[in-house]
mmCIF file of C-alpha atoms in Angstrom:
data_model
loop_
_atom_site.group_PDB
_atom_site.id
_atom_site.type_symbol
_atom_site.label_atom_id
_atom_site.label_comp_id
_atom_site.label_asym_id
_atom_site.label_seq_id
_atom_site.Cartn_x
_atom_site.Cartn_y
_atom_site.Cartn_z
ATOM 1 C CA MET A 1 -8.643 8.909 24.211
ATOM 2 C CA PRO A 2 -5.426 10.462 23.073
ATOM 3 C CA ALA A 3 -3.555 8.940 20.097
ATOM 4 C CA LYS A 4 -1.548 5.861 21.107
ATOM 5 C CA SER A 5 1.695 5.344 19.088
ATOM 6 C CA ILE A 6 1.885 1.937 17.504
ATOM 7 C CA LEU A 7 5.003 2.307 15.206
ATOM 8 C CA GLN A 8 7.819 4.726 15.067
ATOM 9 C CA ALA A 9 10.444 5.601 12.298
ATOM 10 C CA ASP A 10 12.642 2.390 13.011
ATOM 11 C CA ASP A 11 9.570 0.212 13.304
ATOM 12 C CA ILE A 12 8.368 1.357 9.880
ATOM 13 C CA HIS A 13 11.758 0.833 8.163
ATOM 14 C CA ARG A 14 12.113 -2.548 9.759
ATOM 15 C CA ALA A 15 8.640 -3.622 8.527
ATOM 16 C CA LEU A 16 9.452 -2.236 4.946
ATOM 17 C CA THR A 17 12.651 -4.025 4.901
ATOM 18 C CA ARG A 18 10.926 -7.268 5.917
ATOM 19 C CA ILE A 19 8.314 -6.872 3.271
ATOM 20 C CA ALA A 20 11.100 -6.215 0.641
ATOM 21 C CA HIS A 21 12.719 -9.484 1.620
ATOM 22 C CA GLU A 22 9.330 -11.357 1.405
ATOM 23 C CA ILE A 23 8.474 -9.832 -1.942
ATOM 24 C CA LEU A 24 11.988 -10.927 -3.327
ATOM 25 C CA GLU A 25 11.509 -14.388 -1.870
ATOM 26 C CA SER A 26 8.007 -14.927 -3.207
ATOM 27 C CA ASN A 27 8.904 -13.425 -6.662
ATOM 28 C CA ARG A 28 12.113 -15.372 -6.760
ATOM 29 C CA GLY A 29 14.100 -12.162 -7.285
ATOM 30 C CA PRO A 30 13.383 -8.758 -8.708
ATOM 31 C CA HIS A 31 12.558 -9.805 -12.344
ATOM 32 C CA SER A 32 9.408 -8.591 -13.896
ATOM 33 C CA LEU A 33 8.475 -6.704 -10.704
ATOM 34 C CA ILE A 34 6.491 -3.432 -10.706
ATOM 35 C CA LEU A 35 5.512 -1.533 -7.493
ATOM 36 C CA LEU A 36 2.427 0.681 -7.718
ATOM 37 C CA GLY A 37 1.583 2.840 -4.778
ATOM 38 C CA ILE A 38 -2.012 3.976 -4.163
ATOM 39 C CA PRO A 39 -2.018 7.798 -3.439
ATOM 40 C CA THR A 40 -1.072 9.392 -1.288
ATOM 41 C CA ARG A 41 0.871 7.456 1.359
ATOM 42 C CA GLY A 42 1.073 4.160 -0.804
ATOM 43 C CA VAL A 43 3.009 5.893 -3.314
ATOM 44 C CA LEU A 44 5.628 7.087 -0.722
ATOM 45 C CA LEU A 45 5.779 3.578 0.690
ATOM 46 C CA ALA A 46 6.255 2.123 -2.738
ATOM 47 C CA HIS A 47 9.151 4.393 -3.355
ATOM 48 C CA ARG A 48 10.638 3.377 -0.037
ATOM 49 C CA LEU A 49 10.293 -0.247 -0.891
ATOM 50 C CA GLY A 50 11.781 0.352 -4.290
ATOM 51 C CA ASP A 51 14.888 1.868 -2.668
ATOM 52 C CA ILE A 52 15.202 -1.013 -0.223
ATOM 53 C CA LEU A 53 14.803 -3.522 -3.125
ATOM 54 C CA SER A 54 17.415 -1.738 -5.056
ATOM 55 C CA THR A 55 19.790 -1.995 -2.247
ATOM 56 C CA LEU A 56 18.987 -5.732 -1.927
ATOM 57 C CA SER A 57 19.282 -6.261 -5.783
ATOM 58 C CA PRO A 58 21.657 -3.675 -6.987
ATOM 59 C CA ASP A 59 21.968 -5.041 -10.443
ATOM 60 C CA SER A 60 18.154 -4.846 -11.139
ATOM 61 C CA ASP A 61 15.902 -2.174 -12.223
ATOM 62 C CA ILE A 62 13.089 -1.806 -9.757
ATOM 63 C CA HIS A 63 10.060 -0.087 -11.416
ATOM 64 C CA VAL A 64 7.939 2.094 -9.044
ATOM 65 C CA GLY A 65 4.878 3.988 -10.083
ATOM 66 C CA ALA A 66 1.470 5.287 -8.826
ATOM 67 C CA LEU A 67 -2.067 4.199 -9.457
ATOM 68 C CA ASP A 68 -4.685 6.561 -8.628
ATOM 69 C CA VAL A 69 -8.126 4.866 -7.928
ATOM 70 C CA THR A 70 -10.167 7.933 -7.442
ATOM 71 C CA MET A 71 -12.610 7.426 -10.327
ATOM 72 C CA TYR A 72 -12.834 3.603 -9.629
ATOM 73 C CA ARG A 73 -14.112 4.012 -6.013
ATOM 74 C CA ASP A 74 -17.653 2.956 -5.112
ATOM 75 C CA ASP A 75 -18.162 5.625 -2.574
ATOM 76 C CA LEU A 76 -17.776 8.821 -4.678
ATOM 77 C CA TYR A 77 -21.365 9.777 -3.870
ATOM 78 C CA SER A 78 -20.849 9.854 -0.102
ATOM 79 C CA GLN A 79 -17.387 11.146 0.182
ATOM 80 C CA PRO A 80 -16.282 14.680 -0.208
ATOM 81 C CA THR A 81 -14.818 15.409 -3.608
ATOM 82 C CA ARG A 82 -11.102 14.884 -3.784
ATOM 83 C CA PRO A 83 -8.877 15.673 -6.639
ATOM 84 C CA THR A 84 -7.428 12.944 -8.730
ATOM 85 C CA GLU A 85 -3.738 12.358 -8.528
ATOM 86 C CA PRO A 86 -1.472 11.216 -11.412
ATOM 87 C CA THR A 87 -1.284 7.628 -12.415
ATOM 88 C CA SER A 88 2.265 6.771 -13.405
ATOM 89 C CA ILE A 89 3.070 3.329 -14.800
ATOM 90 C CA PRO A 90 6.767 3.098 -15.314
ATOM 91 C CA THR A 91 6.640 0.208 -17.813
ATOM 92 C CA ASP A 92 4.206 -2.208 -19.369
ATOM 93 C CA ILE A 93 2.396 -4.414 -16.853
ATOM 94 C CA ASP A 94 1.395 -7.151 -19.149
ATOM 95 C CA GLY A 95 2.796 -10.441 -17.977
ATOM 96 C CA LYS A 96 4.504 -8.859 -15.037
ATOM 97 C CA THR A 97 4.338 -9.148 -11.184
ATOM 98 C CA VAL A 98 2.517 -6.050 -9.883
ATOM 99 C CA VAL A 99 2.709 -5.307 -6.133
ATOM 100 C CA LEU A 100 0.023 -2.760 -5.079
ATOM 101 C CA VAL A 101 1.266 -0.786 -2.097
ATOM 102 C CA ASP A 102 -1.007 0.997 0.376
ATOM 103 C CA ASP A 103 -0.668 2.321 3.913
ATOM 104 C CA VAL A 104 -3.707 0.914 5.597
ATOM 105 C CA LEU A 105 -6.047 -2.078 4.650
ATOM 106 C CA TYR A 106 -9.339 -1.663 6.141
ATOM 107 C CA SER A 107 -12.677 -2.497 4.239
ATOM 108 C CA GLY A 108 -10.785 -3.647 1.095
ATOM 109 C CA ARG A 109 -12.828 -1.210 -1.064
ATOM 110 C CA THR A 110 -9.667 0.846 -2.128
ATOM 111 C CA VAL A 111 -7.962 -2.322 -3.189
ATOM 112 C CA ARG A 112 -10.982 -3.438 -5.196
ATOM 113 C CA ALA A 113 -10.885 -0.027 -6.967
ATOM 114 C CA ALA A 114 -7.248 -0.471 -7.677
ATOM 115 C CA LEU A 115 -7.760 -3.857 -9.305
ATOM 116 C CA ASP A 116 -10.336 -2.231 -11.473
ATOM 117 C CA ALA A 117 -8.028 0.491 -12.399
ATOM 118 C CA LEU A 118 -5.260 -1.966 -13.148
ATOM 119 C CA THR A 119 -7.370 -3.949 -15.584
ATOM 120 C CA ASP A 120 -7.910 -0.889 -17.628
ATOM 121 C CA ILE A 121 -4.134 -0.562 -18.006
ATOM 122 C CA GLY A 122 -3.158 -4.121 -18.758
ATOM 123 C CA ARG A 123 -3.064 -7.757 -17.723
ATOM 124 C CA PRO A 124 -0.361 -8.511 -15.231
ATOM 125 C CA HIS A 125 0.776 -12.105 -14.561
ATOM 126 C CA ILE A 126 -0.038 -11.766 -10.897
ATOM 127 C CA VAL A 127 -1.080 -8.974 -8.533
ATOM 128 C CA ARG A 128 0.073 -8.928 -4.957
ATOM 129 C CA LEU A 129 -0.794 -6.406 -2.042
ATOM 130 C CA ALA A 130 1.558 -4.978 0.391
ATOM 131 C CA VAL A 131 0.339 -2.817 3.246
ATOM 132 C CA LEU A 132 2.076 -1.156 6.066
ATOM 133 C CA VAL A 133 -0.940 -1.825 8.488
ATOM 134 C CA ASP A 134 -3.705 -4.377 8.283
ATOM 135 C CA ARG A 135 -6.449 -3.256 10.733
ATOM 136 C CA GLY A 136 -9.173 -5.803 9.669
ATOM 137 C CA HIS A 137 -12.855 -5.047 9.327
ATOM 138 C CA ARG A 138 -12.918 -6.277 5.708
ATOM 139 C CA GLU A 139 -16.157 -5.791 3.598
ATOM 140 C CA LEU A 140 -14.807 -7.581 0.621
ATOM 141 C CA PRO A 141 -12.815 -10.903 0.389
ATOM 142 C CA ILE A 142 -9.415 -9.231 -0.013
ATOM 143 C CA ARG A 143 -6.252 -10.008 2.071
ATOM 144 C CA ALA A 144 -2.759 -8.520 1.994
ATOM 145 C CA ASP A 145 0.192 -10.741 0.786
ATOM 146 C CA TYR A 146 2.752 -8.616 2.689
ATOM 147 C CA VAL A 147 1.809 -6.740 5.932
ATOM 148 C CA GLY A 148 4.086 -4.668 8.010
ATOM 149 C CA LYS A 149 1.871 -4.861 11.134
ATOM 150 C CA ASN A 150 -1.477 -6.462 11.951
ATOM 151 C CA LEU A 151 -3.360 -3.916 14.047
ATOM 152 C CA PRO A 152 -6.684 -5.243 15.411
ATOM 153 C CA SER A 153 -8.941 -2.254 15.941
ATOM 154 C CA ALA A 154 -12.368 -1.216 16.772
ATOM 155 C CA GLN A 155 -14.779 0.230 14.181
ATOM 156 C CA GLY A 156 -14.735 3.513 16.090
ATOM 157 C CA GLU A 157 -10.955 3.917 15.951
ATOM 158 C CA ARG A 158 -8.802 5.641 13.359
ATOM 159 C CA VAL A 159 -5.386 4.676 12.220
ATOM 160 C CA ASN A 160 -3.172 7.456 11.133
ATOM 161 C CA VAL A 161 -0.022 6.793 9.092
ATOM 162 C CA ASN A 162 2.405 9.754 9.172
ATOM 163 C CA LEU A 163 5.334 9.758 6.728
ATOM 164 C CA HIS A 164 8.270 12.120 6.925
ATOM 165 C CA GLU A 165 7.874 13.212 3.277
ATOM 166 C CA LEU A 166 4.325 14.613 3.966
ATOM 167 C CA ASP A 167 4.028 14.979 7.799
ATOM 168 C CA GLY A 168 7.615 15.619 8.852
ATOM 169 C CA ILE A 169 7.578 12.354 11.058
ATOM 170 C CA ASP A 170 7.354 8.675 10.570
ATOM 171 C CA SER A 171 4.732 7.137 12.830
ATOM 172 C CA VAL A 172 1.565 5.107 13.057
ATOM 173 C CA ASP A 173 -0.923 6.043 15.654
ATOM 174 C CA ILE A 174 -4.379 4.832 16.660
ATOM 175 C CA GLU A 175 -7.148 7.042 18.153
ATOM 176 C CA GLU A 176 -10.749 7.250 18.591
ATOM 177 C CA ALA A 177 -12.523 8.608 15.641
ATOM 178 C CA LEU A 178 -14.219 11.915 16.000
#
């Protein structure tokens, strides 16, 4: 089965804009807000969300950073070795609202690893999760607070998120896994 296009650049921008509005509404503004992207594409999406939030709340500092979860994963023994990426926490997270940002929510294991990594850094007041695509098939009791697109999928399918900064195009495609 060839890849089927699910979202294009305009759809992704619209979804991120909606998520930004939802974040501001549920947080009652941008105060004490920190966006932490999970590498690789989650970091890019967090920066895009930060830009949108800065446009919506121009008088506020929107803190955006990266949280590498590689060493907290529970599947290191079964996955090919991947290099760690930098963790960049822009400000103290204690007592703040932290929004974890990732591209695809699938089993929930990456988010579990992110929560473990976060507790080693500090104690946020509240942690929220924003994802561009939620494809279901959870293995852990984790759900996203902000979702760009719910995409029911089969176990044998793969969701590919392409972002202009890395891939030269913005799109979300679904295809049969090899």
